[in-house]
Tab-separated table of C-alpha atoms in Angstrom:
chain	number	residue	atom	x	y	z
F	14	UNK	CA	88.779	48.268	92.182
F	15	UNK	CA	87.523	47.214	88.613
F	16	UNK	CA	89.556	48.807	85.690
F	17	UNK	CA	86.508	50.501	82.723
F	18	UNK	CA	86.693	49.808	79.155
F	19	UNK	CA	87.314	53.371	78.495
F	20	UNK	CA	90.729	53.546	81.456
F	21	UNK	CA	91.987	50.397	79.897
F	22	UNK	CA	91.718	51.268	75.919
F	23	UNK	CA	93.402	54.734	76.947
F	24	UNK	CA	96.013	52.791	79.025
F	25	UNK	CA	97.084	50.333	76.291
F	26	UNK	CA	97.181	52.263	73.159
F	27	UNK	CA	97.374	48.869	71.090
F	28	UNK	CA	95.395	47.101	69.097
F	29	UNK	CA	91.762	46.432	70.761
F	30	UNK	CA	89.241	43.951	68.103
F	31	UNK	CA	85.735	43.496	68.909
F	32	UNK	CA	83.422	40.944	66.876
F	33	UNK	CA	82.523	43.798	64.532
F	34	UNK	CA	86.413	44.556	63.848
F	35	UNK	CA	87.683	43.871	60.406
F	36	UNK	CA	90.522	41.737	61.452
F	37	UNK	CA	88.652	39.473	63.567
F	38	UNK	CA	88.177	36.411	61.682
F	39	UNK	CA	91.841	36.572	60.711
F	40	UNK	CA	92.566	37.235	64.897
F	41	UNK	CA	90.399	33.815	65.679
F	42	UNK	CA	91.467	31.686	62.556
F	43	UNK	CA	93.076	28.244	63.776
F	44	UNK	CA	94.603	25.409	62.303
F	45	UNK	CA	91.886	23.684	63.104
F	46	UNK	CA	88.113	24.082	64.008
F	47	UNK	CA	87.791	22.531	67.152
F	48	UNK	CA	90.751	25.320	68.362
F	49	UNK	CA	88.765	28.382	67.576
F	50	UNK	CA	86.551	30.331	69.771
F	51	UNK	CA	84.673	33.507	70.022
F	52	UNK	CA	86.139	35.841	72.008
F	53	UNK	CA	84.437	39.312	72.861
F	54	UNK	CA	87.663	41.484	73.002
F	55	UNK	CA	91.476	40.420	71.220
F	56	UNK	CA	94.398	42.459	72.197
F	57	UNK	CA	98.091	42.669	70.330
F	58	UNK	CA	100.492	43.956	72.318
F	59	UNK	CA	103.787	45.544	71.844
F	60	UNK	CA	105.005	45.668	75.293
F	61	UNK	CA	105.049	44.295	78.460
F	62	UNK	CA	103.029	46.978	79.865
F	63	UNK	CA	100.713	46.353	77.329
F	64	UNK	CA	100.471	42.711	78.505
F	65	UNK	CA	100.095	43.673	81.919
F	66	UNK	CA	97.388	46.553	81.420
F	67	UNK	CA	95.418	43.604	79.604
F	68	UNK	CA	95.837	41.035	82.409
F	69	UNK	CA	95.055	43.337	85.255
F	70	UNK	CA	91.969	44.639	83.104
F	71	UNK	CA	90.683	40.684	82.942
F	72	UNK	CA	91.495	40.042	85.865
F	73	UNK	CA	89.751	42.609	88.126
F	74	UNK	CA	86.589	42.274	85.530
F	75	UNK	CA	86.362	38.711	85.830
F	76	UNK	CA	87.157	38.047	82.120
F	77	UNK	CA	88.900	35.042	80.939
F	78	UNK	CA	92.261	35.133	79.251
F	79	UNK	CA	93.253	32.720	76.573
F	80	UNK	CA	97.276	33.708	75.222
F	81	UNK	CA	98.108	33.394	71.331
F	82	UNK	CA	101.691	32.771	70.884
F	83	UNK	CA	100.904	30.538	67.299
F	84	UNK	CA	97.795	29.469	67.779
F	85	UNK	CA	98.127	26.091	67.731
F	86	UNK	CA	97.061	24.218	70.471
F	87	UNK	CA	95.117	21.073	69.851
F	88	UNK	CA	93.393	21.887	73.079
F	89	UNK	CA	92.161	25.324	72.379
F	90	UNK	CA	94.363	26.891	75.135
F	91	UNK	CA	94.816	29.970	73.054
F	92	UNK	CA	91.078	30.794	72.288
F	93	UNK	CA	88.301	32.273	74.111
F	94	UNK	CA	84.466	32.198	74.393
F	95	UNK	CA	83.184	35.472	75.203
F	96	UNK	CA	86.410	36.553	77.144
F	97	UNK	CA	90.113	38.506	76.168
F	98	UNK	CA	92.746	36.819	73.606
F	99	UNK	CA	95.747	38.371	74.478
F	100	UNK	CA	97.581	37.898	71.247
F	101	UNK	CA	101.286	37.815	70.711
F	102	UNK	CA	101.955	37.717	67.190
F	103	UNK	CA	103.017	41.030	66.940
F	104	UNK	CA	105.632	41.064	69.671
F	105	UNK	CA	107.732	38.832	67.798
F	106	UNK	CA	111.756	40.071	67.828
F	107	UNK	CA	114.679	37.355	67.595
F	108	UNK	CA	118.461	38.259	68.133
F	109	UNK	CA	121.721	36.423	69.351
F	110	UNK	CA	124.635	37.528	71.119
F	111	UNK	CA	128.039	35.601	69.899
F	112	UNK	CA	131.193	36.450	69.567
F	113	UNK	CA	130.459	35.710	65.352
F	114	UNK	CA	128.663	34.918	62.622
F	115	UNK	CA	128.076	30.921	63.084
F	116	UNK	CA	129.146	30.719	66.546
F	117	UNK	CA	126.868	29.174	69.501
F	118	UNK	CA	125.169	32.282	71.511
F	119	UNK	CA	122.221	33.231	73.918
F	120	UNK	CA	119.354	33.703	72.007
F	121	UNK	CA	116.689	36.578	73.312
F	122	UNK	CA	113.337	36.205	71.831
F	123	UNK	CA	109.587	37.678	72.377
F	124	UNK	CA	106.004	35.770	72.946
F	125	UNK	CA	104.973	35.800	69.092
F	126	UNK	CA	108.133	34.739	67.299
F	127	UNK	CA	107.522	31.798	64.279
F	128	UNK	CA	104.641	29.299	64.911
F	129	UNK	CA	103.763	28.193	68.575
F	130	UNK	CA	107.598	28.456	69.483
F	131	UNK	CA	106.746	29.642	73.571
F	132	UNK	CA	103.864	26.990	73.632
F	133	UNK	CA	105.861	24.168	72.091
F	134	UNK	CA	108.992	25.207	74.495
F	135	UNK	CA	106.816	25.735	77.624
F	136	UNK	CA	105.410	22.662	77.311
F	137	UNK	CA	108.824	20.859	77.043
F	138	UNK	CA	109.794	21.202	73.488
F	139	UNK	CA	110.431	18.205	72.038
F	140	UNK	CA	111.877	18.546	68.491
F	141	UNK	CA	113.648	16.946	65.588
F	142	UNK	CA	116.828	16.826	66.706
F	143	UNK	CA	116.212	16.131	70.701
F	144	UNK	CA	118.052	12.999	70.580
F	145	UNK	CA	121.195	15.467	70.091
F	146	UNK	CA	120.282	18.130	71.885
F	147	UNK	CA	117.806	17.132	74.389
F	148	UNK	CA	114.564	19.410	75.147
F	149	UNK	CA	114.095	22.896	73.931
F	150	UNK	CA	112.798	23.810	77.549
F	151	UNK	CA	116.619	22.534	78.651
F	152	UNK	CA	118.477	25.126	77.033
F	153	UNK	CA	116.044	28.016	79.076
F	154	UNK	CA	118.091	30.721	80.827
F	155	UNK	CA	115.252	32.938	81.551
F	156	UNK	CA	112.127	34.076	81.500
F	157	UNK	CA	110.205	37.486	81.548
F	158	UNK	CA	106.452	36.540	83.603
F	159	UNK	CA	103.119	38.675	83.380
F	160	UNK	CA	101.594	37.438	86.535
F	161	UNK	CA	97.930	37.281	87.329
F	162	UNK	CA	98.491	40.760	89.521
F	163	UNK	CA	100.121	42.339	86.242
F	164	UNK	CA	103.649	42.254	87.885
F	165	UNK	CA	106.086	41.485	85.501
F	166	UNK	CA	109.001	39.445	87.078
F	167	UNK	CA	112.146	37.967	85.958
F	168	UNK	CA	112.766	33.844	86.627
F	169	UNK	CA	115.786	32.581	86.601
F	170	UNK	CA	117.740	29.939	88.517
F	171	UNK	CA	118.549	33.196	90.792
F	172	UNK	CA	115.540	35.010	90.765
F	173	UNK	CA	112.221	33.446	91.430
F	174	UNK	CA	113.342	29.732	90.537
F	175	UNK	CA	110.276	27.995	92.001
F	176	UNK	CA	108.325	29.577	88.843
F	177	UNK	CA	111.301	29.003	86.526
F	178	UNK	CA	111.433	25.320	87.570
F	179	UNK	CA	107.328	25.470	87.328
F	180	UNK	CA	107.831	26.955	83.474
F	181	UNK	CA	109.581	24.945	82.462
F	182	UNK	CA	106.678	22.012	81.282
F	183	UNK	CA	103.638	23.859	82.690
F	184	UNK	CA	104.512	27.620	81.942
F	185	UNK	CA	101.192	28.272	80.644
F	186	UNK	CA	99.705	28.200	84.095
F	187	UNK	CA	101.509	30.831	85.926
F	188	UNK	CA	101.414	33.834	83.719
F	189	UNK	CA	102.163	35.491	80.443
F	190	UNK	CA	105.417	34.668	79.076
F	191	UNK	CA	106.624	37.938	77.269
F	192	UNK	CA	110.021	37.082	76.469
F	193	UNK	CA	112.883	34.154	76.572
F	194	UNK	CA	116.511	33.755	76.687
F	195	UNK	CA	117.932	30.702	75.836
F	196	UNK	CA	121.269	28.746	75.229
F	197	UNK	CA	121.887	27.964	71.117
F	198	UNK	CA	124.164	26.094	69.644
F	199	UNK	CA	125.105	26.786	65.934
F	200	UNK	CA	123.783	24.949	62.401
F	201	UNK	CA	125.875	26.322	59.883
F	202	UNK	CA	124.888	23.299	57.907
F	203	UNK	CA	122.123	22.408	55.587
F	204	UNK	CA	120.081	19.066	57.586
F	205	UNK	CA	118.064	16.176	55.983
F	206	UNK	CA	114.222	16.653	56.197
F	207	UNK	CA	111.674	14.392	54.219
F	208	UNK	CA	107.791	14.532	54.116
F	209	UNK	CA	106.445	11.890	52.325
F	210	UNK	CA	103.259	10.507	51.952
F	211	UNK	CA	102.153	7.033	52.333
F	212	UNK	CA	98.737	4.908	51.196
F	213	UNK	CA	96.619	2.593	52.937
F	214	UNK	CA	98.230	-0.674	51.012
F	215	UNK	CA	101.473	0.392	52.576
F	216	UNK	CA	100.355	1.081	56.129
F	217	UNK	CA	101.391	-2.473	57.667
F	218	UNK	CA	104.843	-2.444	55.933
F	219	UNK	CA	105.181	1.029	57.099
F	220	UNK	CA	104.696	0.295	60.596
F	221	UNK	CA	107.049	-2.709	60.322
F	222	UNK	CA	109.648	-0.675	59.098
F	223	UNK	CA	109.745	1.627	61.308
F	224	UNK	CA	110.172	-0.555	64.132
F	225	UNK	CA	113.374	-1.922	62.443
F	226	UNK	CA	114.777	1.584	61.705
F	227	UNK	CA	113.880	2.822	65.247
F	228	UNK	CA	116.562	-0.598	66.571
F	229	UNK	CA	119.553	1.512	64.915
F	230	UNK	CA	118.299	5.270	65.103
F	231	UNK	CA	120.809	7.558	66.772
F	232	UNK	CA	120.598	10.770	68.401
F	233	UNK	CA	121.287	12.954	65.059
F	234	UNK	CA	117.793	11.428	63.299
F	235	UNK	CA	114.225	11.040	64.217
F	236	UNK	CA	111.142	9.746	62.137
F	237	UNK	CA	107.178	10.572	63.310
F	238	UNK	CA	104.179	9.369	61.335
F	239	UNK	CA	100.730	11.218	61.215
F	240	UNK	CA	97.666	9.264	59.950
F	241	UNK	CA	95.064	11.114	58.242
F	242	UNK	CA	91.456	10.714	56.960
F	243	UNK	CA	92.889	12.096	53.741
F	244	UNK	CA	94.602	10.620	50.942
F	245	UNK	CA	98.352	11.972	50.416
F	246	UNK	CA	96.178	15.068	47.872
F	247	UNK	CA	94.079	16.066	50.278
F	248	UNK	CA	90.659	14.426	49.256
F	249	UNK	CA	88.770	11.825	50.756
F	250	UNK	CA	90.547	8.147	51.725
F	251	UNK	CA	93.151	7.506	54.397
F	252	UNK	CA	96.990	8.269	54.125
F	253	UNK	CA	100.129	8.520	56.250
F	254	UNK	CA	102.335	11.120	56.359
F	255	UNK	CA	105.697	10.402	57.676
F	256	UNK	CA	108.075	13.106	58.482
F	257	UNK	CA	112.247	12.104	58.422
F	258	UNK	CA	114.827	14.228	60.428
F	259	UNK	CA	118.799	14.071	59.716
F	260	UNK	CA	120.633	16.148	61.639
F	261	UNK	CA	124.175	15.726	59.159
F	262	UNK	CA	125.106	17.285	56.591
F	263	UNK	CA	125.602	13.830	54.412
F	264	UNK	CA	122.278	12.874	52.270
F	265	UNK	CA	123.270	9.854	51.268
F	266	UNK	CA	124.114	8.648	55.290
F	267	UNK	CA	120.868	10.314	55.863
F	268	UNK	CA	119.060	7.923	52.875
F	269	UNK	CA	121.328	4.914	54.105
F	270	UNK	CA	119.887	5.753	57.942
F	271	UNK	CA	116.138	5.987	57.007
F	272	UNK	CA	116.469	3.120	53.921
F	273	UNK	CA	113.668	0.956	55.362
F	274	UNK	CA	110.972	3.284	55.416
F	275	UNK	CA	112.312	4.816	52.243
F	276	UNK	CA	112.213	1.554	50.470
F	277	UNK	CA	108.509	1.440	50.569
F	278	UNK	CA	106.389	3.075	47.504
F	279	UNK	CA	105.764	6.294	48.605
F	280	UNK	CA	104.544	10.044	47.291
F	281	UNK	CA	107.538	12.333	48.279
F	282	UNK	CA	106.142	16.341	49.404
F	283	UNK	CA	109.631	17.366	50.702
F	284	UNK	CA	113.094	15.221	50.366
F	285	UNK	CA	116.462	16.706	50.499
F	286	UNK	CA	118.757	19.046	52.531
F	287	UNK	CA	117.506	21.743	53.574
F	288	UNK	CA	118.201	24.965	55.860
F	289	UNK	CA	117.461	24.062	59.579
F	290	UNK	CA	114.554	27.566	59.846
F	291	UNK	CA	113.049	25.699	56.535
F	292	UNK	CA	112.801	22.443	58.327
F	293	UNK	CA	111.499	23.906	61.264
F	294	UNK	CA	108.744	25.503	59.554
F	295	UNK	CA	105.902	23.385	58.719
F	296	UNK	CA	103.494	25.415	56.858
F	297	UNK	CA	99.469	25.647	57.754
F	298	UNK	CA	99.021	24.362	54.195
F	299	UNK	CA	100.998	20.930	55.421
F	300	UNK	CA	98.015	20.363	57.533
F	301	UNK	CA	94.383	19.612	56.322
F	302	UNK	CA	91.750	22.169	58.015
F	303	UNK	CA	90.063	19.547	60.333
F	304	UNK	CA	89.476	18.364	63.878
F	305	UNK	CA	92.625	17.698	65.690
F	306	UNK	CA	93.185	15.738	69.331
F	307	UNK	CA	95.977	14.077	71.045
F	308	UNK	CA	96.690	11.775	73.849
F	309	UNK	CA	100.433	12.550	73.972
F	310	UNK	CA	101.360	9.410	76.839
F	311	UNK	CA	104.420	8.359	75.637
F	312	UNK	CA	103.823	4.480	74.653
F	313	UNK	CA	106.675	2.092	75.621
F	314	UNK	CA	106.490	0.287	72.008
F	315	UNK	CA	104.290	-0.095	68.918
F	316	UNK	CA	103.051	-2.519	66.248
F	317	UNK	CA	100.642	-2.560	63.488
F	318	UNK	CA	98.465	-4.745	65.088
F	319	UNK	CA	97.707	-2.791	68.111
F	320	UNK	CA	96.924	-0.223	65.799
F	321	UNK	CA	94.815	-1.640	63.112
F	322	UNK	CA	91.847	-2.054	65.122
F	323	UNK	CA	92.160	1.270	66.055
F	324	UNK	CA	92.439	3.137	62.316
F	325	UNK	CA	89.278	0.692	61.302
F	326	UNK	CA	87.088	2.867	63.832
F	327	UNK	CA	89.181	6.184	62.628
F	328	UNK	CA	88.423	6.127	58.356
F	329	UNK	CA	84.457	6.348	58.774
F	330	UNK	CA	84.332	7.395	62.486
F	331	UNK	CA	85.641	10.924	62.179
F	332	UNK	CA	83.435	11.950	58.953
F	333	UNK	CA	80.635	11.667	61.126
F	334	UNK	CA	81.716	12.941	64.424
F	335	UNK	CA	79.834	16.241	63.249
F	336	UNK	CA	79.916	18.042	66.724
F	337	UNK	CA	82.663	18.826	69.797
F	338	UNK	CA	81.220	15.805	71.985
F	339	UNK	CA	80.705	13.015	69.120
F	340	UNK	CA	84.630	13.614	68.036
F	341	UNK	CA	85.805	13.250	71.808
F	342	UNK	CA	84.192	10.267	72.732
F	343	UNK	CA	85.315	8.551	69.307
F	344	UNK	CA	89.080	9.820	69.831
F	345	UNK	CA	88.916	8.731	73.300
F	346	UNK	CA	87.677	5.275	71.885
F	347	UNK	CA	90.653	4.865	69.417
F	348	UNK	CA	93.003	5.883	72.008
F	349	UNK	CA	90.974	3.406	74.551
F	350	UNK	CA	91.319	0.691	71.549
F	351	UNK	CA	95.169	1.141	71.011
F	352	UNK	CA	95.989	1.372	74.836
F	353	UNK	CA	94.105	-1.967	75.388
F	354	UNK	CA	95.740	-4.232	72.210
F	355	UNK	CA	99.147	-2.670	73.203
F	356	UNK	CA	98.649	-3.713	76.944
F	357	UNK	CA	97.399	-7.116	75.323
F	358	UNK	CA	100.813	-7.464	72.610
F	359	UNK	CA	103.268	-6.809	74.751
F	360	UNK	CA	102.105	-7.730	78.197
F	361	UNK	CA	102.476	-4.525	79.878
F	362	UNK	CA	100.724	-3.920	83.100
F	363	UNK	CA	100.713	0.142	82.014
F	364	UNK	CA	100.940	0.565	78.491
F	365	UNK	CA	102.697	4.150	79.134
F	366	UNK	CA	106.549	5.043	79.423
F	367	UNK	CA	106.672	6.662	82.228
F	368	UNK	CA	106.025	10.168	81.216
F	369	UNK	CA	103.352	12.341	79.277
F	370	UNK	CA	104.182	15.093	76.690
F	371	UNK	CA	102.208	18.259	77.589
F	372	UNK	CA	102.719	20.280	75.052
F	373	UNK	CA	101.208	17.684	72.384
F	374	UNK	CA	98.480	18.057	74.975
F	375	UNK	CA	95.212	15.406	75.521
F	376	UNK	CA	91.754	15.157	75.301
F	377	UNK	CA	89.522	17.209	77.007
F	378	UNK	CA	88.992	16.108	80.823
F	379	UNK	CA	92.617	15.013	81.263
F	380	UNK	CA	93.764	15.938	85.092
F	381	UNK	CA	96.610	17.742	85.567
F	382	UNK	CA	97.812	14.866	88.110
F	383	UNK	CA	97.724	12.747	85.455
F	384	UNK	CA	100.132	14.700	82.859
F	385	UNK	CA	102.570	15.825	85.911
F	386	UNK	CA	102.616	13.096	87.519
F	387	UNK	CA	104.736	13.268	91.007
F	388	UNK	CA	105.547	16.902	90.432
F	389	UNK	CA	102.349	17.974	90.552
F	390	UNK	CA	101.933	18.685	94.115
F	391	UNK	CA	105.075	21.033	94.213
F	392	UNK	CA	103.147	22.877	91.186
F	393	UNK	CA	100.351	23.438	93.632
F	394	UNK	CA	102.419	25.052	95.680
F	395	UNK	CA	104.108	27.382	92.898
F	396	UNK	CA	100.450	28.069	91.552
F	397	UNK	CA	99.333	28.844	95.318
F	398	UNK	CA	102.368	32.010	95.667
F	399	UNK	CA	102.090	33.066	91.920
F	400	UNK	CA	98.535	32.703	90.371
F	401	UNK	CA	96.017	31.827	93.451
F	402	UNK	CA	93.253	32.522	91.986
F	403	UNK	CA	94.038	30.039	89.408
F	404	UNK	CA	93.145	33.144	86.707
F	405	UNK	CA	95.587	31.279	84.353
F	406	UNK	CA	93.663	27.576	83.764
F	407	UNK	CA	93.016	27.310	79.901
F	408	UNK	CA	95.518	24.018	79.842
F	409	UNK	CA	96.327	21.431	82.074
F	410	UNK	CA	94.960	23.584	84.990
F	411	UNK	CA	96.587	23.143	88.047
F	412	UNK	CA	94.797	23.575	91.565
F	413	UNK	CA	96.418	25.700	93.916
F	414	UNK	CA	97.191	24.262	96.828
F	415	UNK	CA	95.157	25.103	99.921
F	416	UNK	CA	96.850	27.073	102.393
C-alpha cells in the first residue's frame, strides 16, 4: 500500500525541499556539473527512522533514490532527476572509544561526516597512506543498513555477513548506510603533504620522474598526479597538479623521498607538515568547477609516451565537448588512446592490473561484471536476499540474481 505525501511529511518531521525551496540550489550544488541533477523532493535526515520513512516512501511510490553522503561522485550516484535525494550531511557525528587521548580506538561515525567519507570507504577507500595501512574498507567493524523494505539491520562478521562482505566495495547497492564503526589507529604526529602545480614544459620530465621515485617508494609515502585543462591559476592552458603524501614526521626524509619530482620547476599550493584532518581535507576550491570522469582500471605501468597522444586530444577536446554525450565519447577516446599505446609500450596482452577501483568510479555504461570481476556473481546473490527489486542501482548496478 502506497505511503501519501501528506503520511510521509507528518512521519519524518525533517527537512523536506521542493524545487521552489530556498535551499535547493545549495541541496543540488556539486563539484562538478556533470554530477548534478534535478531532483523533485531532497530529504535531510537526523535519524535512522528518518532514513527509513524516506526509503519506504520511494519505494512503494516508485520514486528513485539517489544518497548524498559528500556529494562527490564523478558518476552522479548521489543526484536525482525528478526523484528523492536522501541527503546525509546533517547526520554527521564522529567519536572514539580508547582507553586515552592519542591511543588507537574504534571509531563510530554517521552517513554525512567530512567530504564523501562513506562513498570513498564503501567503495574500498583507497587513501594516502594505504601502503601502511591498507584500505579504509579493511579496518570496517560494522555497519548500520537502511534496506530497500526500510528495515534497518546491523552487518557484521556475526550478523548478516553476506551484506557486510557485499559492503564492503559495492555498499552503495544494498541500502542506506546510516552509520560505521571502524578500527583506528592513532596520528599524534604532524605528516608531509605537498600540492604543487606543474606546466606543460615540465610534463615529460614529470612523468619520468615519477617512474624513478615510484622504484624506491615505501609504504609510509604515495604521489598521484591530476592533469587539468587549466593552468596551475585556474585560467585557460593545461597544468598538472601533483599531490605528495609522507606519512613521518621527518620533512627533510620526506623532501629526500620525493627529491625527483621535487627537483623539477614547479608552483608550490601546499608544502610542509601538516595535521593528518588538514591533509585529508581537500577543499572544493582545490578543484576547478568542470566536467569530471574516470576510468579507475588500475594500469600495470606508465610512461609519457603512452600518454602524450592521449593529453593532445584532451587540451582542445574538452572545451568543446559542450554537452553530456560529446564529453563521454571524447573521455572514452583518451582512455581508448592510453589503453592502446600502453598495450603497444609494454607488450601487455591486458593493459589492466588485475583489479578496478570502484569508488574512483568509470564512465557511463561500465558493467558491473566488469568492475567486480569474479565476485560479481556472489553479489547477485546478496542483491537477490537484500534489495530484489534492485531499488538501489544509481552506481555500478548489480543484477539480482534470478531465483
Amino acid at each position: 500500500m502506497a505511503i501519501t505525501f501528506e503520511e510521509f511529511r507528518t512521519a519524518f518531521q525533517r527537512n523536506i525541499t521542493t524545487p521552489q525551496g530556498h535551499d535547493y540550489a545549495r541541496l543540488v550544488h556539486r563539484w562538478s556539473p556533470n554530477e548534478e541533477g534535478k531532483p523533485l523532493l531532497v530529504v535531510e535526515p537526523l535519524l535512522e527512522k528518518d532514513v527509513s520513512w524516506a526509503i519506504r516512501y520511494a519505494n512503494l511510490n516508485n520514486v528513485e533514490v539517489a544518497v548524498v553522503a559528500g556529494g562527490h561522485s564523478f558518476m552522479g550516484a548521489s543526484s536525482s532527476n525528478g526523484g528523492m535525494q536522501i541527503d546525509l550531511r546533517c547526520v554527521k557525528q564522529v567519536y572514539v572509544e580508547n582507553e586515552r587521548f592519542g591511543a588507537d580506538g574504534i571509531l563510530s561515525v554517521q552517513g554525512g561526516a567530512s567530504i564523501g567519507f562513506f562513498g570513498w570507504l564503501l567503495g574500498g577507500g583507497a587513501g594516502w597512506a594505504m601502503g601502511k595501512y591498507g584500505y579504509a574498507v579493511d579496518s570496517a567493524l560494522s555497519a548500520r543498513v537502511a534496506l530497500a523494505s526500510g528495515e534497518v539491520v546491523t552487518a557484521s562478521l556475526d550478523e548478516n555477513p553476506n551484506l557486510f562482505w557485499a559492503l564492503r566495495g559495492a555498499g552503495y547497492n544494498f541500502g542506506v548506510v546510516t552509520s560505521l564503526k571502524l578500527r583506528v589507529e592513532a596520528c599524534p604526529h604532524r605528516i608531509f603533504f605537498a600540492l604543487l602545480a606543474y606546466q606543460t614544459s615540465e610534463f615529460e620530465a614529470l612523468i619520468a620522474a615519477s617512474a624513478e621515485y615510484a622504484k624506491t617508494q615505501g609504504g609510509e609515502d604515495s604521489l598521484g598526479i591530476i592533469y587539468g585543462t587549466q593552468d596551475a591559476f585556474g585560467g585557460p592552458g593545461e597544468s598538472m597538479l601533483l599531490i605528495l603524501y609522507y606519512h613521518g614526521h621527518d620533512e627533510a626524509e620526506a623532501r629526500r623521498r620525493f627529491k625527483p619530482v621535487m627537483d623539477i620547476p614547479h608552483m608550490p599550493l601546499r608544502c610542509g607538515m601538516e595535521w593528518l584532518t588538514a591533509a585529508c581535507d581537500l577543499v572544493e576550491s582545490t578543484i576547478p568547477y568542470t566536467r569530471r570522469y574516470a576510468d579507475s582500471t588500475a594500469m600495470a605501468d606508465m610512461s609519457f609516451d603512452a600518454l602524450k597522444p592521449a593529453l593532445r586530444k584532451c587540451a582542445p577536446g574538452t572545451d568543446k565537448a559542450e554537452d553530456e554525450d560529446e564529453a563521454i565519447r571524447l573521455c572514452k577516446d583518451i582512455i581508448s588512446e592510453i589503453h592502446g599505446k600502453q598495450e603497444q609500450i609494454l607488450g601487455l596482452r591486458d593493459h589492466r592490473w588485475g583489479s578496478v577501483y570502484p569508488n574512483g568510479a568509470l564512465l557511463p555504461g561500465t558493467e558491473a561484471s566488469y568492475v567486480f570481476g569474479d565476485r560479481y556473481p556472489r553479489l547477485q546473490e546478496v542483491k537477490a536476499k537484500y534489495d530484489p527489486g534492485n531499488f538501489f542501482h544509481k552506481k555500478h548496478p548489480i543484477e539480482p540474481l534470478k531465483r
